[in-house]
XYZ file of C-alpha atoms in Angstrom:
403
model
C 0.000 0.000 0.000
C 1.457 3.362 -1.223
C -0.311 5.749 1.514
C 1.578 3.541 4.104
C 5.210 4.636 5.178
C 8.116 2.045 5.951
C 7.323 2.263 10.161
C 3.398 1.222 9.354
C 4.014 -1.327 6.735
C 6.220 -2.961 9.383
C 3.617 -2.481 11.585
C 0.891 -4.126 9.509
C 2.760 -7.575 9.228
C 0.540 -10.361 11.021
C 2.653 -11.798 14.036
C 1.761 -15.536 13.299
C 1.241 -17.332 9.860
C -0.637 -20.668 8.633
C 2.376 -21.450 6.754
C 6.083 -20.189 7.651
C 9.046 -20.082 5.942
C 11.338 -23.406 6.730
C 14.668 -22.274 7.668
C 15.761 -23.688 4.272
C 14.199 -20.801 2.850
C 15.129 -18.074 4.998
C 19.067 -19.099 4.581
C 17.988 -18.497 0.579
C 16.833 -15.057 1.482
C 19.678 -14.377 3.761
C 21.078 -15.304 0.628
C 19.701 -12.681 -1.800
C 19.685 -10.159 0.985
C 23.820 -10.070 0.309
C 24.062 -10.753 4.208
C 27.742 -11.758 5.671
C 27.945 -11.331 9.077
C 30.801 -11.797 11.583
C 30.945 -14.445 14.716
C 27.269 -14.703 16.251
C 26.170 -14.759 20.006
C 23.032 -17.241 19.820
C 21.059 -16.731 22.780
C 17.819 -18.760 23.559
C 16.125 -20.222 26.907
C 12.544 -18.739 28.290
C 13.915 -16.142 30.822
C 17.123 -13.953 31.046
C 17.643 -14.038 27.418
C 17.335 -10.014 27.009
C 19.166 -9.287 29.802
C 21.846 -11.788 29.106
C 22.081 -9.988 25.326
C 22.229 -6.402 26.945
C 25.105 -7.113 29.831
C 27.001 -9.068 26.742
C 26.444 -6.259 24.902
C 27.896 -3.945 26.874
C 30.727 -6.142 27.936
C 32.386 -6.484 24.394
C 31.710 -2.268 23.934
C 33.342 -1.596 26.831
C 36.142 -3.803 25.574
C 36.609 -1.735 22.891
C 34.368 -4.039 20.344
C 31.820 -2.438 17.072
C 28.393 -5.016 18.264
C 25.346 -5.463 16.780
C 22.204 -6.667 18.804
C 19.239 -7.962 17.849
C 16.140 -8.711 20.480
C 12.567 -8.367 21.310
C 10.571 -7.996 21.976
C 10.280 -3.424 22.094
C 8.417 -2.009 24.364
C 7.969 1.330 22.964
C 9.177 1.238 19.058
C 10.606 -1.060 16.602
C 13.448 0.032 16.455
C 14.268 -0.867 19.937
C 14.836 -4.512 18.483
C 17.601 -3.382 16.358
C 20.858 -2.094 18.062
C 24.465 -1.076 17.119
C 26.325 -0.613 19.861
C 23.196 -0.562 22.118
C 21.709 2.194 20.128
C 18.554 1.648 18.038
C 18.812 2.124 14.398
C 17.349 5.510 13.320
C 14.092 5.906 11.402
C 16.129 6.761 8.472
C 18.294 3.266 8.435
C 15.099 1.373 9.142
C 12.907 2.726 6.119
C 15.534 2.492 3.517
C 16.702 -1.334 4.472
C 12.593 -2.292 4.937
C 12.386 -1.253 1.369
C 15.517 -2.989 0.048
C 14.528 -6.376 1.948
C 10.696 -5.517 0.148
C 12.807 -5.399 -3.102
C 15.092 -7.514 -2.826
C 12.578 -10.493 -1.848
C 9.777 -9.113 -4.375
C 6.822 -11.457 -4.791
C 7.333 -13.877 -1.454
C 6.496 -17.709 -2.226
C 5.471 -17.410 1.379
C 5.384 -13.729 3.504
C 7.744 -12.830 6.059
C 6.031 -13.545 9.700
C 6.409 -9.820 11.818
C 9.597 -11.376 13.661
C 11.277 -12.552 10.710
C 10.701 -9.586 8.665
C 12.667 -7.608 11.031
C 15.049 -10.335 11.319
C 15.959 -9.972 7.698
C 16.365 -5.724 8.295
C 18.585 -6.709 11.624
C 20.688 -8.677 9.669
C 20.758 -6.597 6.514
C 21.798 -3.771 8.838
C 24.528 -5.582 10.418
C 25.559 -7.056 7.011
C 26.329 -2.784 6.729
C 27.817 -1.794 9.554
C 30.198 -4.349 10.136
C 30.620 -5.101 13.907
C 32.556 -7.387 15.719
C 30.314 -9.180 17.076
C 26.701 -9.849 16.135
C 23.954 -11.125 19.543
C 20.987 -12.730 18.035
C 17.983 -13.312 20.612
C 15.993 -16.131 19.324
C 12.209 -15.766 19.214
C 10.586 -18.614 20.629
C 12.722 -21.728 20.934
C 15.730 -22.584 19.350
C 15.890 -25.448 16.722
C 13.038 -23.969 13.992
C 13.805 -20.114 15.239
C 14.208 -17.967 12.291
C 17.683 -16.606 13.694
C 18.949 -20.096 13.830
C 20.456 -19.660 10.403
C 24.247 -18.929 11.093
C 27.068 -21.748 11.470
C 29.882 -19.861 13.434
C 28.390 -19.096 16.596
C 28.466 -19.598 19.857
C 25.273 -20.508 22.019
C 24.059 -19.301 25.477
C 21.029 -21.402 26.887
C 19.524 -19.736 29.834
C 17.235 -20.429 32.169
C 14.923 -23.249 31.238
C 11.028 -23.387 32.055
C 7.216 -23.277 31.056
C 6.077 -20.853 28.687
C 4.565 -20.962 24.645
C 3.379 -24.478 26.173
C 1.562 -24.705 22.520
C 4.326 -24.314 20.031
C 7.526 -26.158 21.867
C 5.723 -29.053 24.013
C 4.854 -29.560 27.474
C 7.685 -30.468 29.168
C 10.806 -29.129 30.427
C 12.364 -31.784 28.201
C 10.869 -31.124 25.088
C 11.151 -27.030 25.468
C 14.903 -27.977 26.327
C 15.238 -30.106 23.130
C 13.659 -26.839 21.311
C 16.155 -24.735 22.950
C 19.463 -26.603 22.055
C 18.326 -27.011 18.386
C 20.463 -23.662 18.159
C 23.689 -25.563 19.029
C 26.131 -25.633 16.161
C 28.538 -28.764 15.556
C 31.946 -28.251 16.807
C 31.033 -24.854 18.111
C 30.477 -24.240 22.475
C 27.792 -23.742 24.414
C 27.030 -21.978 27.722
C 24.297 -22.552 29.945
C 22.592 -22.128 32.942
C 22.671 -25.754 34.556
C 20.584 -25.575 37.300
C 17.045 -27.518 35.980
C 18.184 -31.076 36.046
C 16.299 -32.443 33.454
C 17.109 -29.637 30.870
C 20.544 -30.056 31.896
C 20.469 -33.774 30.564
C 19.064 -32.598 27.130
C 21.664 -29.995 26.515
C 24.541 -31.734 27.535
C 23.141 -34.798 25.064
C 22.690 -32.368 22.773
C 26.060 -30.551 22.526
C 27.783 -34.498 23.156
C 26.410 -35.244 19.563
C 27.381 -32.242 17.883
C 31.224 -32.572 19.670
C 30.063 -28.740 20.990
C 32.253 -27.917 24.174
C 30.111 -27.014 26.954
C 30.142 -24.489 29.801
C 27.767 -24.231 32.820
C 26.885 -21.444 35.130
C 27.708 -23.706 37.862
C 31.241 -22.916 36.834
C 30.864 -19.233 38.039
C 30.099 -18.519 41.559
C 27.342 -15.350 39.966
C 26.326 -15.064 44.194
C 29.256 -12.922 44.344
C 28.151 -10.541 41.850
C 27.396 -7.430 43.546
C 25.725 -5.092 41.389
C 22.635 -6.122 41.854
C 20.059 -7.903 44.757
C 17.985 -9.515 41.395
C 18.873 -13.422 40.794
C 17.892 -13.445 37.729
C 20.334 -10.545 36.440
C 23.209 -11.806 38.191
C 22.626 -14.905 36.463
C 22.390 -13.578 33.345
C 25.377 -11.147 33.543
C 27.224 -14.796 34.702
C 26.725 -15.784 31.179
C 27.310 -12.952 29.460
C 30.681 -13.318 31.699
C 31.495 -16.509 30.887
C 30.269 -15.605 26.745
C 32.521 -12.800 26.735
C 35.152 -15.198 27.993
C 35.048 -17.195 25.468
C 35.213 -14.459 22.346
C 37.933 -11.846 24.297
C 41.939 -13.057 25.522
C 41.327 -10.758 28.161
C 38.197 -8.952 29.772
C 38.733 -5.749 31.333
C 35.314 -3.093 33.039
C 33.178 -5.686 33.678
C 31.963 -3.762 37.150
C 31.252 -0.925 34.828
C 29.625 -2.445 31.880
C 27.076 -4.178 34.349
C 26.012 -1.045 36.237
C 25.991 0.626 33.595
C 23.108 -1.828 32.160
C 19.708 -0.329 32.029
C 17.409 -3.065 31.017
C 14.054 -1.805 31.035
C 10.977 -3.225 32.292
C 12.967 -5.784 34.205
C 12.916 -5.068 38.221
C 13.183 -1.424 37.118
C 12.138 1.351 39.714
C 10.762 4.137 37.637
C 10.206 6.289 40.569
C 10.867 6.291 43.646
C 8.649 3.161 44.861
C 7.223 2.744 41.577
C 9.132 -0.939 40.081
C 8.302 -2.770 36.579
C 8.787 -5.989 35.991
C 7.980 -8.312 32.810
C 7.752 -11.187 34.311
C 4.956 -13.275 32.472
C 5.445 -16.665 33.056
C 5.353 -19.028 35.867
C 9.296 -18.757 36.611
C 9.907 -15.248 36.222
C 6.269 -14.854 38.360
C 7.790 -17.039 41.560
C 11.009 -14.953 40.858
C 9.317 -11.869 41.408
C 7.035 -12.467 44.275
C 10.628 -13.317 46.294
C 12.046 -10.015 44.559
C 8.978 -8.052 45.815
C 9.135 -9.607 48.764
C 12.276 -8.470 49.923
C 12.190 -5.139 48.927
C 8.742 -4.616 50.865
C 10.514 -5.963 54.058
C 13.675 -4.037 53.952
C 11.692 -1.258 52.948
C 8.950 -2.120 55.429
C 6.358 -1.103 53.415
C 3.043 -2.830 51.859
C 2.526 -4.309 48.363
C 0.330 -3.008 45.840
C 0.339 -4.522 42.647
C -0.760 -3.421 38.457
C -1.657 -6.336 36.675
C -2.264 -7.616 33.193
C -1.769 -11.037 31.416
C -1.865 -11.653 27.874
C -4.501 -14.487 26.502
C -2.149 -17.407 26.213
C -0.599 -17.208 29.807
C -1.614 -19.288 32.473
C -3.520 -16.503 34.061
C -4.587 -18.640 37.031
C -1.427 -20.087 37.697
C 0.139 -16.390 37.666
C -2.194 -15.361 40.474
C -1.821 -19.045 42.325
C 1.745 -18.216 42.545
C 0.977 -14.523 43.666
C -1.503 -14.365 45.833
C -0.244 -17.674 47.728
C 3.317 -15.656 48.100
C 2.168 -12.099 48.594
C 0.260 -10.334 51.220
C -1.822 -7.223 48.729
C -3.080 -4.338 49.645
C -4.532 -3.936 46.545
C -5.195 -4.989 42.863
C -5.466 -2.986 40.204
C -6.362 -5.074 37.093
C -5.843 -3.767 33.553
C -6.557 -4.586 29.656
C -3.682 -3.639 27.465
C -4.265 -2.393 23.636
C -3.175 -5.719 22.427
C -5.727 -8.374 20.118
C -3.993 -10.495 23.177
C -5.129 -8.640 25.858
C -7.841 -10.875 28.342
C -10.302 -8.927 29.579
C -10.729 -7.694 32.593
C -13.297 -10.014 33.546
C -11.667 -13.077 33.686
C -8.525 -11.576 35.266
C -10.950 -10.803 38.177
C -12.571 -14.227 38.634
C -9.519 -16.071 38.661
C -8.232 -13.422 41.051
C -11.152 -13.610 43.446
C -11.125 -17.588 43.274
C -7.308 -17.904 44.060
C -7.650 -15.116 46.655
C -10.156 -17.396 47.982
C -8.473 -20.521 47.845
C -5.155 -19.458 49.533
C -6.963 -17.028 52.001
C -6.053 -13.769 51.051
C -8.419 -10.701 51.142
C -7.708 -7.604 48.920
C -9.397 -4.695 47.183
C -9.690 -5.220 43.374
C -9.986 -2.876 40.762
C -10.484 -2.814 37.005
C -9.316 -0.640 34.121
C -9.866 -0.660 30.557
C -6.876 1.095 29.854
C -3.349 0.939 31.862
C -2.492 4.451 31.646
C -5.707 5.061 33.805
C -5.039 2.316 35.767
C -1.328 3.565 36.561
C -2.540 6.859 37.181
C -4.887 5.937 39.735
C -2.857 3.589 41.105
C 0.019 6.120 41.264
C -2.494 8.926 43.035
C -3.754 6.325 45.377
C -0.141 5.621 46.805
C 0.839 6.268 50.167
C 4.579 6.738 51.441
C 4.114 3.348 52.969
C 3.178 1.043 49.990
C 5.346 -0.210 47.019
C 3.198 -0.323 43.940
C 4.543 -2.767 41.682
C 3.377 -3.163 37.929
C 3.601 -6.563 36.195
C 2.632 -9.358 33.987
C 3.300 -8.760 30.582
C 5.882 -6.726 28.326
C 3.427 -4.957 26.397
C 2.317 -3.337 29.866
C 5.274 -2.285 30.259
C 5.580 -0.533 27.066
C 2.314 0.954 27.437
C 3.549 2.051 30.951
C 6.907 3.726 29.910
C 5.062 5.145 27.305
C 2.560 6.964 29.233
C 4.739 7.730 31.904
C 7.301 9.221 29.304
């Protein structure tokens, strides 16, 4: 459509497809597109894997290295997916590469999906610029990922655990088998070791493809002082041990990890005001001991902004929270999102789990999270944390409001 520029075409790509492109036929277009890029970083696993590409990230820059990143999912604009040297590609970059992958590819045996689209103007981009180092976040999974489409690389596996149930199985196994699909034959692989049965998987995994393999185990990431979150000092263990494996020697690590500003994850936006992503069972348990702690140090009461997308286990979200966390109060949202559940059903399954671990709390509902931050923010008292969580896209729509 003519009346549509670059940023909205982009836009207007459906997110899922009937039929996808087998990797067989991206590598062709990765073909056409001209694309030659230097040693990738192949991160997958269900949790950490942003954070583990941003403290990476800046690890090599600080180390004097050119790197291109590429991960998702934004939370404001598109072009937050895209990064060279941790900066998002400009308007300009993005429009004229989204029309040379358009005309390059010209009539598509079978369209781009959203995420694979921008894949192609990632890579194109990096093809340009020429960095050291490229860090590809996978999608969803590993082994049929659209990034998984590069021989030299080396792969990071992080955390392991339930989430996108419906496209990579039921099981910690079979998600782990998804996940080490992205390990390359005679190439090395780090990852976080501490699920047992995922642990068997990869290690079977890299065994067959003679891939030498690293665990976090190896690093003692406790020690890591920058931060009271878990989950980032595991991650920044991995981009550790990753940068370990591509520099002789590593110098500003300290710096590059304080320096790291990952939004949306555990990030106070003012004072007593944190965002968190979390959206699936792990990263849910993770936070309620996160929250936890800061209320009792802080000594102050819990409040919590809440939205789930459609294909989240909404009432095993609110199991986990409302068994773990003592509420003042609830503020339940819909997001703009085709995925957003409506308000509705995030307040039955609230009352019935409130019920059924014997909690009581005030709910509220919100058609639109900017009004339900607002109120939520008025409604604060010195003693309460309010903490907003659940999904990424709330997060966005948060930072956006609150910009």
């Amino acid at each position: 459509p003519t009346d549509m520029n670059e940023k909205e075409y982009i836009e207007s790509i459906p997110m899922w497809a009937k039929k996808k492109n087998s990797l067989s036929e991206v590598r062709k277009n990765i073909e056409i597109l001209g694309i030659k890029l230097p040693k990738v970083i192949h991160v997958a696993g269900t949790n950490g894997k942003g954070s583990v590409c941003a403290y990476l990230s800046n690890i090599l820059i600080k180390n004097h290295m050119k790197v291109g990143t590429f991960i998702s999912p934004h939370l404001i604009e598109v072009n937050e997916r895209i990064l060279l040297d941790m900066t998002p590609i400009s308007d300009t970059e993005l429009e004229s590469i989204s029309k040379y992958v358009r005309e390059k590819l010209g009539n598509y045996d079978t369209s781009p999906t959203y995420f694979e689209y921008i894949f192609y103007i990632a890579t194109v981009f990096f093809s340009k610029t020429n960095p050291d180092y490229v860090i590809l976040e996978t999608g969803m999974g590993g082994r049929l990922d659209v990034t998984n489409v590069f021989e030299d690389t080396l792969s990071i596996i992080t955390s392991i655990g339930m989430d996108h149930m419906q496209f990579l199985g039921s099981s910690i196994k079979e998600i782990a088998f998804e996940k080490s699909g992205i390990i390359k034959y005679n190439s090395t692989v780090i990852f976080d070791d501490s699920n047992e049965e995922a642990n068997e998987i990869i290690r079977e995994f890299a065994k067959a493809k003679e891939a030498k393999i690293i665990p976090l185990s190896d690093f003692d990431y406790e020690s890591l002082k920058f931060t009271y979150v878990k989950y980032k000092k595991k991650a920044a263990a991995l981009a550790i041990l990753g940068a370990g494996q591509l520099l002789n020697t590593i110098g500003n690590i300290d710096e590059a990890l304080t320096k790291t500003v990952w939004h949306g994850r555990m990030e106070e936006i003012e004072k007593d005001i944190i965002i968190d992503g979390a959206h699936n069972e792990p990263a849910i348990i993770e936070f309620t001991e996160n929250a936890m702690k800061l209320a009792k140090v802080n000594n102050k009461k819990i409040k919590l902004l809440i939205s789930v997308v459609k294909d989240k286990e909404v009432e095993k979200i609110f199991d986990i929270i409302t068994s773990k966390l003592e509420v003042k109060k609830y503020y339940l949202t819909a997001m703009n999102s085709y995925r957003s559940n409506s308000t509705d059903e995030l307040y039955n399954s609230l009352n019935i789990l409130l019920e059924k671990n014997k909690r009581q709390s005030n709910i509220s509902c919100y058609n639109s999270s900017i009004e339900a931050f607002n109120e939520a923010k008025k409604e604060k008292a010195d003693d309460e944390i309010l903490f907003c969580v659940g999904s990424l896209y709330l997060m966005g729509e948060i930072l956006e409001g609150n910009r």
